[in-house]
mmCIF file of C-alpha atoms in Angstrom:
data_model
loop_
_atom_site.group_PDB
_atom_site.id
_atom_site.type_symbol
_atom_site.label_atom_id
_atom_site.label_comp_id
_atom_site.label_asym_id
_atom_site.label_seq_id
_atom_site.Cartn_x
_atom_site.Cartn_y
_atom_site.Cartn_z
ATOM 1 C CA LYS O 1 94.016 107.558 114.962
ATOM 2 C CA GLN O 2 96.247 108.431 112.036
ATOM 3 C CA GLU O 3 97.027 112.144 111.640
ATOM 4 C CA VAL O 4 98.800 113.728 108.693
ATOM 5 C CA THR O 5 100.515 117.101 108.913
ATOM 6 C CA GLN O 6 101.907 119.169 106.071
ATOM 7 C CA ILE O 7 104.464 121.925 106.490
ATOM 8 C CA PRO O 8 104.504 124.675 105.398
ATOM 9 C CA ALA O 9 100.829 125.547 104.970
ATOM 10 C CA ALA O 10 101.767 128.081 102.303
ATOM 11 C CA LEU O 11 104.867 128.804 100.266
ATOM 12 C CA SER O 12 105.733 131.479 97.705
ATOM 13 C CA VAL O 13 108.965 131.240 95.719
ATOM 14 C CA PRO O 14 110.410 132.746 92.525
ATOM 15 C CA GLU O 15 110.285 130.755 89.335
ATOM 16 C CA GLY O 16 113.230 128.399 88.790
ATOM 17 C CA GLU O 17 113.853 127.503 92.415
ATOM 18 C CA ASN O 18 113.972 123.951 93.706
ATOM 19 C CA LEU O 19 111.670 123.372 96.645
ATOM 20 C CA VAL O 20 110.651 120.768 99.193
ATOM 21 C CA LEU O 21 107.217 120.128 100.659
ATOM 22 C CA ASN O 22 106.985 118.123 103.860
ATOM 23 C CA CYS O 23 104.467 115.582 105.107
ATOM 24 C CA SER O 24 104.475 113.705 108.404
ATOM 25 C CA PHE O 25 102.159 111.008 109.747
ATOM 26 C CA THR O 26 101.706 109.699 113.268
ATOM 27 C CA ASP O 27 101.257 105.962 112.648
ATOM 28 C CA SER O 28 104.034 104.352 110.626
ATOM 29 C CA ALA O 29 101.897 101.289 109.785
ATOM 30 C CA ILE O 30 100.865 102.625 106.387
ATOM 31 C CA TYR O 31 100.203 100.695 103.196
ATOM 32 C CA ASN O 32 101.154 103.507 100.852
ATOM 33 C CA LEU O 33 101.428 107.273 100.555
ATOM 34 C CA GLN O 34 100.075 109.371 97.720
ATOM 35 C CA TRP O 35 100.828 112.958 96.688
ATOM 36 C CA PHE O 36 98.112 114.931 94.910
ATOM 37 C CA ARG O 37 97.804 118.297 93.260
ATOM 38 C CA GLN O 38 94.629 120.376 93.459
ATOM 39 C CA ASP O 39 93.947 123.471 91.385
ATOM 40 C CA PRO O 40 91.418 126.009 92.746
ATOM 41 C CA GLY O 41 87.865 124.679 92.642
ATOM 42 C CA LYS O 42 88.925 121.438 91.004
ATOM 43 C CA GLY O 43 89.354 117.795 91.916
ATOM 44 C CA LEU O 44 92.576 116.044 92.865
ATOM 45 C CA THR O 45 95.208 114.875 90.410
ATOM 46 C CA SER O 46 97.431 112.027 91.545
ATOM 47 C CA LEU O 47 101.117 112.905 91.207
ATOM 48 C CA LEU O 48 103.052 110.093 92.841
ATOM 49 C CA LEU O 49 102.275 106.905 94.746
ATOM 50 C CA ILE O 50 104.865 105.355 97.054
ATOM 51 C CA GLN O 51 104.309 101.858 98.400
ATOM 52 C CA SER O 52 105.344 101.246 102.002
ATOM 53 C CA SER O 53 108.247 99.083 100.822
ATOM 54 C CA GLN O 54 109.617 101.819 98.560
ATOM 55 C CA ARG O 55 111.893 104.725 99.431
ATOM 56 C CA GLU O 56 111.130 107.082 96.576
ATOM 57 C CA GLN O 57 109.306 107.657 93.316
ATOM 58 C CA THR O 58 110.069 110.060 90.491
ATOM 59 C CA SER O 59 107.983 111.601 87.751
ATOM 60 C CA GLY O 60 109.556 114.292 85.605
ATOM 61 C CA ARG O 61 110.575 117.199 87.842
ATOM 62 C CA LEU O 62 108.907 115.622 90.874
ATOM 63 C CA ASN O 63 110.536 113.298 93.357
ATOM 64 C CA ALA O 64 108.813 111.935 96.437
ATOM 65 C CA SER O 65 110.611 110.151 99.245
ATOM 66 C CA LEU O 66 109.260 108.052 102.084
ATOM 67 C CA ASP O 67 110.814 107.265 105.457
ATOM 68 C CA LYS O 68 108.158 105.058 106.989
ATOM 69 C CA SER O 69 109.947 104.440 110.283
ATOM 70 C CA SER O 70 110.146 108.148 111.057
ATOM 71 C CA GLY O 71 106.710 108.927 109.611
ATOM 72 C CA ARG O 72 107.902 111.387 106.987
ATOM 73 C CA SER O 73 107.627 112.045 103.283
ATOM 74 C CA THR O 74 108.935 114.871 101.140
ATOM 75 C CA LEU O 75 107.931 116.086 97.707
ATOM 76 C CA TYR O 76 110.804 117.708 95.823
ATOM 77 C CA ILE O 77 109.970 119.961 92.881
ATOM 78 C CA ALA O 78 112.900 120.861 90.645
ATOM 79 C CA ALA O 79 113.127 124.044 88.575
ATOM 80 C CA SER O 80 109.714 125.315 89.618
ATOM 81 C CA GLN O 81 107.419 126.961 87.051
ATOM 82 C CA PRO O 82 104.358 129.226 87.430
ATOM 83 C CA GLY O 83 102.222 126.306 86.238
ATOM 84 C CA ASP O 84 103.239 124.417 89.389
ATOM 85 C CA SER O 85 101.156 126.850 91.457
ATOM 86 C CA ALA O 86 98.492 124.772 93.225
ATOM 87 C CA THR O 87 97.720 123.101 96.528
ATOM 88 C CA TYR O 88 99.682 119.918 97.160
ATOM 89 C CA LEU O 89 98.116 117.254 99.340
ATOM 90 C CA CYS O 90 99.690 114.265 101.018
ATOM 91 C CA ALA O 91 97.555 111.246 101.935
ATOM 92 C CA VAL O 92 98.237 107.878 103.544
ATOM 93 C CA SER O 93 96.451 104.567 103.246
ATOM 94 C CA VAL O 94 96.400 102.122 106.111
ATOM 95 C CA GLY O 95 94.275 99.280 104.821
ATOM 96 C CA GLY O 96 95.583 98.782 101.316
ATOM 97 C CA GLY O 97 93.279 101.223 99.634
ATOM 98 C CA ALA O 98 90.027 99.629 100.698
ATOM 99 C CA ASP O 99 89.333 101.927 103.620
ATOM 100 C CA GLY O 100 89.944 105.429 102.373
ATOM 101 C CA LEU O 101 92.805 107.870 102.655
ATOM 102 C CA THR O 102 93.781 110.147 105.513
ATOM 103 C CA PHE O 103 94.787 113.547 104.170
ATOM 104 C CA GLY O 104 96.949 116.403 105.336
ATOM 105 C CA LYS O 105 95.538 119.895 104.960
ATOM 106 C CA GLY O 106 97.866 120.720 102.113
ATOM 107 C CA THR O 107 100.574 123.183 101.144
ATOM 108 C CA HIS O 108 99.391 126.121 99.047
ATOM 109 C CA LEU O 109 102.232 126.812 96.612
ATOM 110 C CA ILE O 110 102.668 129.981 94.548
ATOM 111 C CA ILE O 111 105.444 130.250 91.984
ATOM 112 C CA GLN O 112 106.164 133.877 91.124
ATOM 113 C CA PRO O 113 106.986 134.547 87.444
ATOM 114 C CA ASP N 1 93.194 107.000 81.522
ATOM 115 C CA VAL N 2 90.990 106.459 84.520
ATOM 116 C CA LYS N 3 87.900 108.588 84.422
ATOM 117 C CA VAL N 4 85.733 109.461 87.401
ATOM 118 C CA THR N 5 82.777 111.676 86.636
ATOM 119 C CA GLN N 6 80.388 113.440 88.973
ATOM 120 C CA SER N 7 76.885 114.416 87.946
ATOM 121 C CA SER N 8 77.123 118.129 88.729
ATOM 122 C CA ARG N 9 79.921 120.655 89.196
ATOM 123 C CA TYR N 10 77.716 123.090 91.089
ATOM 124 C CA LEU N 11 74.473 122.474 92.951
ATOM 125 C CA VAL N 12 72.226 124.756 95.004
ATOM 126 C CA LYS N 13 69.565 123.214 97.225
ATOM 127 C CA ARG N 14 67.278 124.338 99.996
ATOM 128 C CA THR N 15 67.285 123.188 103.599
ATOM 129 C CA GLY N 16 65.285 119.999 104.023
ATOM 130 C CA GLU N 17 65.566 118.846 100.422
ATOM 131 C CA LYS N 18 66.714 115.341 99.551
ATOM 132 C CA VAL N 19 69.906 115.580 97.516
ATOM 133 C CA PHE N 20 71.546 112.964 95.318
ATOM 134 C CA LEU N 21 75.173 113.216 94.228
ATOM 135 C CA GLU N 22 76.169 110.699 91.570
ATOM 136 C CA CYS N 23 79.595 109.331 90.750
ATOM 137 C CA VAL N 24 80.567 107.035 87.886
ATOM 138 C CA GLN N 25 83.935 105.388 87.171
ATOM 139 C CA ASP N 26 85.016 103.569 84.031
ATOM 140 C CA MET N 27 87.897 101.422 85.279
ATOM 141 C CA ASP N 28 86.048 98.515 86.888
ATOM 142 C CA HIS N 29 87.422 99.443 90.327
ATOM 143 C CA GLU N 30 86.080 97.586 93.324
ATOM 144 C CA ASN N 31 86.473 100.465 95.744
ATOM 145 C CA MET N 32 84.673 103.793 95.658
ATOM 146 C CA PHE N 33 84.727 106.666 98.131
ATOM 147 C CA TRP N 34 82.978 109.897 99.034
ATOM 148 C CA TYR N 35 84.856 112.731 100.738
ATOM 149 C CA ARG N 36 83.975 116.263 101.646
ATOM 150 C CA GLN N 37 86.456 119.121 101.656
ATOM 151 C CA ASP N 38 86.128 122.195 103.851
ATOM 152 C CA PRO N 39 88.508 125.117 104.436
ATOM 153 C CA GLY N 40 90.649 124.499 107.486
ATOM 154 C CA LEU N 41 89.419 120.909 107.855
ATOM 155 C CA GLY N 42 90.808 119.339 104.705
ATOM 156 C CA LEU N 43 89.341 116.228 103.106
ATOM 157 C CA ARG N 44 87.350 113.869 105.292
ATOM 158 C CA LEU N 45 85.954 110.471 104.403
ATOM 159 C CA ILE N 46 82.166 110.173 104.530
ATOM 160 C CA TYR N 47 81.443 106.668 103.216
ATOM 161 C CA PHE N 48 83.114 104.059 101.087
ATOM 162 C CA SER N 49 82.210 100.852 99.316
ATOM 163 C CA TYR N 50 84.387 97.866 98.415
ATOM 164 C CA ASP N 51 81.745 95.966 96.458
ATOM 165 C CA VAL N 52 78.275 96.285 94.975
ATOM 166 C CA LYS N 53 75.642 96.734 97.685
ATOM 167 C CA MET N 54 78.381 96.976 100.336
ATOM 168 C CA LYS N 55 79.038 100.163 102.267
ATOM 169 C CA GLU N 56 81.183 101.245 105.188
ATOM 170 C CA LYS N 57 81.062 104.387 107.301
ATOM 171 C CA GLY N 58 83.982 106.730 107.124
ATOM 172 C CA ASP N 59 84.902 109.418 109.630
ATOM 173 C CA ILE N 60 81.843 111.660 109.233
ATOM 174 C CA PRO N 61 78.809 109.626 108.052
ATOM 175 C CA GLU N 62 76.167 111.483 110.068
ATOM 176 C CA GLY N 63 73.492 113.027 107.856
ATOM 177 C CA TYR N 64 74.506 111.001 104.800
ATOM 178 C CA SER N 65 73.709 107.663 103.226
ATOM 179 C CA VAL N 66 75.022 105.924 100.111
ATOM 180 C CA SER N 67 73.912 103.517 97.448
ATOM 181 C CA ARG N 68 75.891 101.219 95.203
ATOM 182 C CA GLU N 69 73.625 99.134 92.967
ATOM 183 C CA LYS N 70 76.158 98.791 90.142
ATOM 184 C CA LYS N 71 79.918 98.475 90.308
ATOM 185 C CA GLU N 72 80.585 101.636 88.334
ATOM 186 C CA ARG N 73 78.181 103.921 90.196
ATOM 187 C CA PHE N 74 78.262 105.222 93.770
ATOM 188 C CA SER N 75 75.669 107.679 95.003
ATOM 189 C CA LEU N 76 75.796 109.949 98.031
ATOM 190 C CA ILE N 77 72.425 110.893 99.514
ATOM 191 C CA LEU N 78 71.624 113.773 101.826
ATOM 192 C CA GLU N 79 68.260 112.744 103.248
ATOM 193 C CA SER N 80 67.401 116.223 104.521
ATOM 194 C CA ALA N 81 69.972 118.798 103.499
ATOM 195 C CA SER N 82 71.195 121.265 106.107
ATOM 196 C CA THR N 83 73.304 124.399 105.795
ATOM 197 C CA ASN N 84 76.268 122.704 107.500
ATOM 198 C CA GLN N 85 76.414 120.312 104.562
ATOM 199 C CA THR N 86 77.460 123.138 102.254
ATOM 200 C CA SER N 87 80.807 121.871 101.013
ATOM 201 C CA MET N 88 82.879 120.517 98.148
ATOM 202 C CA TYR N 89 82.128 116.815 97.625
ATOM 203 C CA LEU N 90 84.726 114.618 95.980
ATOM 204 C CA CYS N 91 84.236 111.089 94.722
ATOM 205 C CA ALA N 92 87.105 108.668 94.178
ATOM 206 C CA SER N 93 87.584 105.160 92.908
ATOM 207 C CA GLY N 94 90.506 102.792 93.189
ATOM 208 C CA ALA N 95 91.922 99.330 93.249
ATOM 209 C CA TRP N 96 94.230 98.309 96.100
ATOM 210 C CA ASN N 97 96.950 100.764 95.412
ATOM 211 C CA GLU N 98 95.817 104.119 94.177
ATOM 212 C CA GLN N 99 92.785 106.377 94.281
ATOM 213 C CA PHE N 100 91.550 108.540 91.412
ATOM 214 C CA PHE N 101 89.325 111.511 91.993
ATOM 215 C CA GLY N 102 86.481 113.146 90.134
ATOM 216 C CA PRO N 103 86.220 116.906 89.513
ATOM 217 C CA GLY N 104 84.084 117.543 92.586
ATOM 218 C CA THR N 105 80.610 118.930 93.224
ATOM 219 C CA ARG N 106 80.311 122.219 95.039
ATOM 220 C CA LEU N 107 77.055 122.000 96.977
ATOM 221 C CA THR N 108 75.437 125.035 98.543
ATOM 222 C CA VAL N 109 72.497 124.521 100.902
ATOM 223 C CA LEU N 110 70.441 127.662 101.507
#
């Protein structure tokens, strides 16, 4: 059964720093990997989607990489801002999106002003 | 923009009540999903549907059922609510590649 782990569980850094969030998965036979952001008490906002054939995706200050063979993904946030404070979730799809996502438990990120 | 809406943001029900959670999407997606999110356990898949009137069990279907009579609407049903079903419920829809989530319904069962 696929398991997704996110490290660290929590992270607090000063504003302006670059940071890396880690995600690992046990079964490399994934269809894609998705990074989400969740603000307290709210739903999930999709940040980046990486197909299994891709190595990375970028959106603004965010860059996500995927190493499928080693079962790892990283989310890089450049020049962090207080508005980046949220929980970041990693999720993998095995069956092409038709059978649900398997989620990690998230990294709770706080950016100190 | 994809929009997924859920009927209630907050809901309080009593043990034994029948509870309906509604989800509507406006992007003509084939696939729809219900998850629950609990502290320390993360998000877990309850049920999903890849077509009208079709449904598949996820990881934790016990105590729940679903209904999908129209493509845009997917309902989660708690036949007899129990206190251990107090949780945040998240609906999602998607095509093959990506899932989009609604704002969530925080359900409290007393």
